[in-house]
């Protein structure tokens, strides 16, 4: 009886966006006379950071400071349609809608500034710090706040913009499956290192090392949060989680967290990740998406590592201690 | 069933609660007294989202019948916010991105506070033990452990996060 | 704000900006749907089927109606318009088959039959427990093999073989690309195996829920943690037989989701109850509901047969997948299409055939979870890649790099790859983990195919 170590790897791609298209998402941007830019949406933040990412995209596309951007989301009366948070679609779909709306609002803002400065709007730039100036002549400038005020009280012009991003429907051909099913692909590869106790059947994941390619990262801190959280979720999916522990029987189904085995805090290994950036032409500022895929490469990597450690052939999840001990018994019986 | 009148101190305020049967501390705090930081993730004692301090000790509000808490002093995260006594922990949680959806976070901060009150220089294992009753489905716990470690370090240095 | 989160002024994209709600999260001040206080709110509890498969002979709600605090009791008779979920019928891909509240049959243990609305949750629970349903039990099937066996008990008249019928009456979502049969005949090795996953729960720490509030203007406000507000609005309106213009959904801040809040199951029930009771109604899943009656990830069975050449090239891949969708379809066909289109994974295989079945069993219905359809595909493919490597005594890294798709390659769904980066991702992981690759493998690129 011993502890045995093994390593395993897996490489995956993930198709970004609602499969088969036809999933619109919109955004409306307007400047308030108080100096903020409000982005109205009906999209949902589940904790992944939609509001943060949309604010970054809006600030960049408008050319205004991040802290002046308000994300007003989650209201079907004030926000345009959103087809929902799922399929790693919101950064891509909502991000593109926000860019379109912000560009239109920026153009209206620059038109007002051009009248104030008596120049052509085409000659104007924003510095992202709250100022608009003539390209190459920084002293010839007005502030964004002054421009919004002037638009409202002097020129009678709304500084606002509309965006709706829609990927056309692409139904799958019933015979061949031909379709245009996604907007871009993200990639990941994970190496798992495990130690298996052959007496108890317990698996300790020692490390998970991954590289991800998810287009341009809008927010590396939030991307890392998804990858680390997904690595943890993957360990649970691989080693213990199920609502049907003796599938196909329906017996012993958990009713609570005490009996639905999720990985505990102590079982979480260090997670290393490296990000490659291959900006996607279809994504907002080259972004793809990351939320859906983060358990997909760790799960098979861990099972491959267990098989590597024990010279086994396990091909079902979850790989509970019972599964391992039975497999080891069968292995021993076969060797006899 | 007759209601029993129970006197509690919640975040320094005296409250008189008519406690019917097995009404839990969680129901009283959330529904009667509007302490929204006390979350309801399972009502089974399994997730830690309703964690509060009872006489300074960590407790799961969903498992405590109010009728047994006569004279107890209850502290919810609202109370810690008012006294700013979890400020350093909260700042560390922000610095380490130790929350995503935020639903478990109130309970997590309460557990971290209970730990650091009891043990100002916890090891990594102590921290993991302390938050083992608080489930988080988003972060994978690593940023939370780092946040608590960092808060402990700051408190050891000067107490106010310097 | 720490050094780490300082952002370069003027550029917001690409910066490690702190999560916007983090300051409010750590103070417990983020407002979730349940934190909105609504006066005179009622609570809803559903009486659910206690058996896996039965004809309903009688539903007796008389004792529930008399129970303390009960305000209203809803059965299928109170569902005014369509009696079934129709969100897929609307897009023309599936007939509505899942009743909002059971009609004449139940097909899984936990199927909703009666909704009881009362002043307190306890009173709603007590009332729901007093509903009496008389069943004539039917034989049940709990996995794909049992469901597909000849003479198996049948769940739906419209699907006589217990599997969904895809457009043009195809039994499966199909991929047909190249000539797999011919390629198998010419392959040096055949490697085949079956991979399985079991049902799991999304388990966000905040359970799914909604508060429906009648307004004085004839509209209803729904506070919800749905992952999809606009679609949920339209679906709830259709079930209630009213215009979606009369619904106002407020949400956008949820305590986790992972696919567990895309079912649109909560809101229509709360809305119907609010309409009948003429008062605000809260309906939320308990944790036990989440574990037992909310949609799980399906059990997926993925069988892969590969034709492989001695040098490691995969020349043909057959995939047969059975998704045990449980008693009702929900959005399982979406997962099936996504799974099929993902085949043969991020590798270039010139001959591919895939069939993805949605099979009905008397289990809790399944639906989306993080990586819907793709996760079981990736799991099976990556287990299979190691199996091939072992069979050929080849390094698993080299096997993957050799077969990884490159820009310009044709995928099985007949679109050229244009944004590949798998080769570079594998190479980066090799560097990160200290795996030494041969020089020619280090030189590989997604831009073009060298040597091999």
PDB file of C-alpha atoms in Angstrom, chain A residues 81-214:
ATOM      1  CA  UNK A  81     -32.854  43.079 -25.041  1.00  0.00           C
ATOM      2  CA  UNK A  82     -30.209  40.642 -23.833  1.00  0.00           C
ATOM      3  CA  UNK A  83     -30.318  36.928 -24.652  1.00  0.00           C
ATOM      4  CA  UNK A  84     -28.821  36.069 -21.285  1.00  0.00           C
ATOM      5  CA  UNK A  85     -25.637  35.187 -19.469  1.00  0.00           C
ATOM      6  CA  UNK A  86     -24.387  31.820 -20.669  1.00  0.00           C
ATOM      7  CA  UNK A  87     -22.270  30.135 -23.357  1.00  0.00           C
ATOM      8  CA  UNK A  88     -19.448  32.609 -22.616  1.00  0.00           C
ATOM      9  CA  UNK A  89     -21.406  35.071 -24.712  1.00  0.00           C
ATOM     10  CA  UNK A  90     -21.730  38.258 -22.680  1.00  0.00           C
ATOM     11  CA  UNK A  91     -18.218  39.683 -22.997  1.00  0.00           C
ATOM     12  CA  UNK A  92     -18.408  39.037 -26.728  1.00  0.00           C
ATOM     13  CA  UNK A  93     -22.025  39.963 -27.513  1.00  0.00           C
ATOM     14  CA  UNK A  94     -22.707  42.668 -24.923  1.00  0.00           C
ATOM     15  CA  UNK A  95     -19.167  44.003 -25.341  1.00  0.00           C
ATOM     16  CA  UNK A  96     -19.734  44.542 -29.071  1.00  0.00           C
ATOM     17  CA  UNK A  97     -23.106  46.199 -28.363  1.00  0.00           C
ATOM     18  CA  UNK A  98     -21.512  48.537 -25.818  1.00  0.00           C
ATOM     19  CA  UNK A  99     -18.773  49.503 -28.289  1.00  0.00           C
ATOM     20  CA  UNK A 100     -21.372  50.369 -30.941  1.00  0.00           C
ATOM     21  CA  UNK A 101     -23.392  52.472 -28.497  1.00  0.00           C
ATOM     22  CA  UNK A 102     -20.310  54.170 -27.089  1.00  0.00           C
ATOM     23  CA  UNK A 103     -18.977  55.041 -30.553  1.00  0.00           C
ATOM     24  CA  UNK A 104     -22.241  56.759 -31.451  1.00  0.00           C
ATOM     25  CA  UNK A 105     -22.270  58.662 -28.147  1.00  0.00           C
ATOM     26  CA  UNK A 106     -18.627  59.631 -28.594  1.00  0.00           C
ATOM     27  CA  UNK A 107     -19.348  60.984 -32.041  1.00  0.00           C
ATOM     28  CA  UNK A 108     -22.206  63.144 -30.648  1.00  0.00           C
ATOM     29  CA  UNK A 109     -19.886  64.337 -27.858  1.00  0.00           C
ATOM     30  CA  UNK A 110     -17.119  65.277 -30.315  1.00  0.00           C
ATOM     31  CA  UNK A 111     -19.616  67.148 -32.512  1.00  0.00           C
ATOM     32  CA  UNK A 112     -20.522  69.358 -29.562  1.00  0.00           C
ATOM     33  CA  UNK A 113     -16.866  69.830 -28.584  1.00  0.00           C
ATOM     34  CA  UNK A 114     -16.072  70.767 -32.204  1.00  0.00           C
ATOM     35  CA  UNK A 115     -18.671  73.518 -32.113  1.00  0.00           C
ATOM     36  CA  UNK A 116     -17.277  74.759 -28.788  1.00  0.00           C
ATOM     37  CA  UNK A 117     -13.687  74.800 -30.080  1.00  0.00           C
ATOM     38  CA  UNK A 118     -14.694  75.910 -33.602  1.00  0.00           C
ATOM     39  CA  UNK A 119     -12.778  73.056 -35.229  1.00  0.00           C
ATOM     40  CA  UNK A 120     -13.714  69.945 -37.180  1.00  0.00           C
ATOM     41  CA  UNK A 121     -14.792  66.957 -35.052  1.00  0.00           C
ATOM     42  CA  UNK A 122     -12.433  64.819 -37.124  1.00  0.00           C
ATOM     43  CA  UNK A 123      -9.485  66.701 -35.608  1.00  0.00           C
ATOM     44  CA  UNK A 124     -10.457  65.944 -32.006  1.00  0.00           C
ATOM     45  CA  UNK A 125      -9.039  63.368 -29.593  1.00  0.00           C
ATOM     46  CA  UNK A 126      -9.894  62.288 -26.062  1.00  0.00           C
ATOM     47  CA  UNK A 127      -7.209  61.708 -23.461  1.00  0.00           C
ATOM     48  CA  UNK A 128      -9.263  59.270 -21.400  1.00  0.00           C
ATOM     49  CA  UNK A 129      -8.764  61.514 -18.374  1.00  0.00           C
ATOM     50  CA  UNK A 130     -11.802  63.682 -18.992  1.00  0.00           C
ATOM     51  CA  UNK A 131     -10.530  66.044 -21.708  1.00  0.00           C
ATOM     52  CA  UNK A 132     -11.102  66.543 -25.407  1.00  0.00           C
ATOM     53  CA  UNK A 133      -8.418  68.336 -27.395  1.00  0.00           C
ATOM     54  CA  UNK A 134      -7.322  69.095 -30.924  1.00  0.00           C
ATOM     55  CA  UNK A 135      -4.911  66.414 -32.135  1.00  0.00           C
ATOM     56  CA  UNK A 136      -1.373  67.656 -31.602  1.00  0.00           C
ATOM     57  CA  UNK A 137      -2.525  70.854 -29.853  1.00  0.00           C
ATOM     58  CA  UNK A 138      -3.194  69.777 -26.304  1.00  0.00           C
ATOM     59  CA  UNK A 139      -3.812  73.280 -25.000  1.00  0.00           C
ATOM     60  CA  UNK A 140      -6.762  73.702 -27.340  1.00  0.00           C
ATOM     61  CA  UNK A 141      -9.160  71.624 -25.239  1.00  0.00           C
ATOM     62  CA  UNK A 142     -12.447  71.392 -23.372  1.00  0.00           C
ATOM     63  CA  UNK A 143     -13.362  68.954 -20.661  1.00  0.00           C
ATOM     64  CA  UNK A 144     -15.844  66.152 -21.214  1.00  0.00           C
ATOM     65  CA  UNK A 145     -17.947  67.593 -18.373  1.00  0.00           C
ATOM     66  CA  UNK A 146     -18.069  71.032 -20.002  1.00  0.00           C
ATOM     67  CA  UNK A 147     -18.963  69.439 -23.315  1.00  0.00           C
ATOM     68  CA  UNK A 148     -21.896  67.548 -21.815  1.00  0.00           C
ATOM     69  CA  UNK A 149     -23.109  70.723 -20.107  1.00  0.00           C
ATOM     70  CA  UNK A 150     -22.831  72.696 -23.337  1.00  0.00           C
ATOM     71  CA  UNK A 151     -24.613  69.969 -25.282  1.00  0.00           C
ATOM     72  CA  UNK A 152     -27.506  70.138 -22.849  1.00  0.00           C
ATOM     73  CA  UNK A 153     -27.820  73.873 -22.108  1.00  0.00           C
ATOM     74  CA  UNK A 154     -26.198  75.617 -25.081  1.00  0.00           C
ATOM     75  CA  UNK A 155     -26.602  73.472 -28.175  1.00  0.00           C
ATOM     76  CA  UNK A 156     -29.638  71.360 -27.290  1.00  0.00           C
ATOM     77  CA  UNK A 157     -27.959  68.129 -28.397  1.00  0.00           C
ATOM     78  CA  UNK A 158     -28.276  64.712 -26.812  1.00  0.00           C
ATOM     79  CA  UNK A 159     -25.016  62.922 -26.212  1.00  0.00           C
ATOM     80  CA  UNK A 160     -26.115  59.329 -26.530  1.00  0.00           C
ATOM     81  CA  UNK A 161     -25.676  56.187 -28.591  1.00  0.00           C
ATOM     82  CA  UNK A 162     -27.330  52.890 -29.463  1.00  0.00           C
ATOM     83  CA  UNK A 163     -25.844  49.460 -29.929  1.00  0.00           C
ATOM     84  CA  UNK A 164     -27.321  46.109 -30.820  1.00  0.00           C
ATOM     85  CA  UNK A 165     -25.137  43.141 -31.648  1.00  0.00           C
ATOM     86  CA  UNK A 166     -26.698  40.246 -33.496  1.00  0.00           C
ATOM     87  CA  UNK A 167     -25.024  37.209 -34.975  1.00  0.00           C
ATOM     88  CA  UNK A 168     -27.280  35.847 -37.727  1.00  0.00           C
ATOM     89  CA  UNK A 169     -28.944  32.492 -37.122  1.00  0.00           C
ATOM     90  CA  UNK A 170     -27.119  29.510 -38.520  1.00  0.00           C
ATOM     91  CA  UNK A 171     -29.221  26.388 -38.018  1.00  0.00           C
ATOM     92  CA  UNK A 172     -27.431  23.071 -38.233  1.00  0.00           C
ATOM     93  CA  UNK A 173     -28.094  21.090 -41.412  1.00  0.00           C
ATOM     94  CA  UNK A 174     -30.018  18.018 -40.180  1.00  0.00           C
ATOM     95  CA  UNK A 175     -28.049  15.651 -42.432  1.00  0.00           C
ATOM     96  CA  UNK A 176     -24.455  16.928 -42.401  1.00  0.00           C
ATOM     97  CA  UNK A 177     -24.447  19.193 -39.367  1.00  0.00           C
ATOM     98  CA  UNK A 178     -23.103  22.046 -41.490  1.00  0.00           C
ATOM     99  CA  UNK A 179     -23.418  25.370 -39.670  1.00  0.00           C
ATOM    100  CA  UNK A 180     -21.517  28.389 -38.488  1.00  0.00           C
ATOM    101  CA  UNK A 181     -21.838  27.503 -34.836  1.00  0.00           C
ATOM    102  CA  UNK A 182     -19.683  29.984 -32.962  1.00  0.00           C
ATOM    103  CA  UNK A 183     -18.083  33.393 -33.192  1.00  0.00           C
ATOM    104  CA  UNK A 184     -14.549  32.524 -32.231  1.00  0.00           C
ATOM    105  CA  UNK A 185     -12.642  29.786 -30.353  1.00  0.00           C
ATOM    106  CA  UNK A 186     -10.757  30.073 -27.059  1.00  0.00           C
ATOM    107  CA  UNK A 187      -8.135  27.514 -26.032  1.00  0.00           C
ATOM    108  CA  UNK A 188      -6.665  25.944 -22.916  1.00  0.00           C
ATOM    109  CA  UNK A 189      -4.224  23.250 -21.917  1.00  0.00           C
ATOM    110  CA  UNK A 190      -3.776  21.890 -18.381  1.00  0.00           C
ATOM    111  CA  UNK A 191      -1.246  19.618 -16.695  1.00  0.00           C
ATOM    112  CA  UNK A 192      -2.408  17.960 -13.481  1.00  0.00           C
ATOM    113  CA  UNK A 193      -0.184  16.306 -10.919  1.00  0.00           C
ATOM    114  CA  UNK A 194      -1.880  13.931  -8.473  1.00  0.00           C
ATOM    115  CA  UNK A 195      -1.051  11.660  -5.586  1.00  0.00           C
ATOM    116  CA  UNK A 196      -3.290   8.652  -4.996  1.00  0.00           C
ATOM    117  CA  UNK A 197      -3.475   6.757  -1.729  1.00  0.00           C
ATOM    118  CA  UNK A 198      -3.921   3.170  -2.855  1.00  0.00           C
ATOM    119  CA  UNK A 199      -5.184   2.165   0.575  1.00  0.00           C
ATOM    120  CA  UNK A 200      -7.959   4.720   0.949  1.00  0.00           C
ATOM    121  CA  UNK A 201      -8.533   5.455  -2.748  1.00  0.00           C
ATOM    122  CA  UNK A 202      -8.255   9.145  -2.052  1.00  0.00           C
ATOM    123  CA  UNK A 203      -6.795  11.460  -4.656  1.00  0.00           C
ATOM    124  CA  UNK A 204      -4.897  14.620  -3.840  1.00  0.00           C
ATOM    125  CA  UNK A 205      -4.468  17.044  -6.698  1.00  0.00           C
ATOM    126  CA  UNK A 206      -0.988  18.469  -6.105  1.00  0.00           C
ATOM    127  CA  UNK A 207      -0.949  21.087  -8.806  1.00  0.00           C
ATOM    128  CA  UNK A 208      -2.796  22.379 -11.852  1.00  0.00           C
ATOM    129  CA  UNK A 209      -0.748  24.264 -14.404  1.00  0.00           C
ATOM    130  CA  UNK A 210      -2.503  25.742 -17.393  1.00  0.00           C
ATOM    131  CA  UNK A 211      -2.055  28.009 -20.350  1.00  0.00           C
ATOM    132  CA  UNK A 212      -5.121  29.800 -21.700  1.00  0.00           C
ATOM    133  CA  UNK A 213      -5.647  31.663 -24.940  1.00  0.00           C
ATOM    134  CA  UNK A 214      -8.839  33.699 -24.691  1.00  0.00           C
TER     135      UNK A 214
END
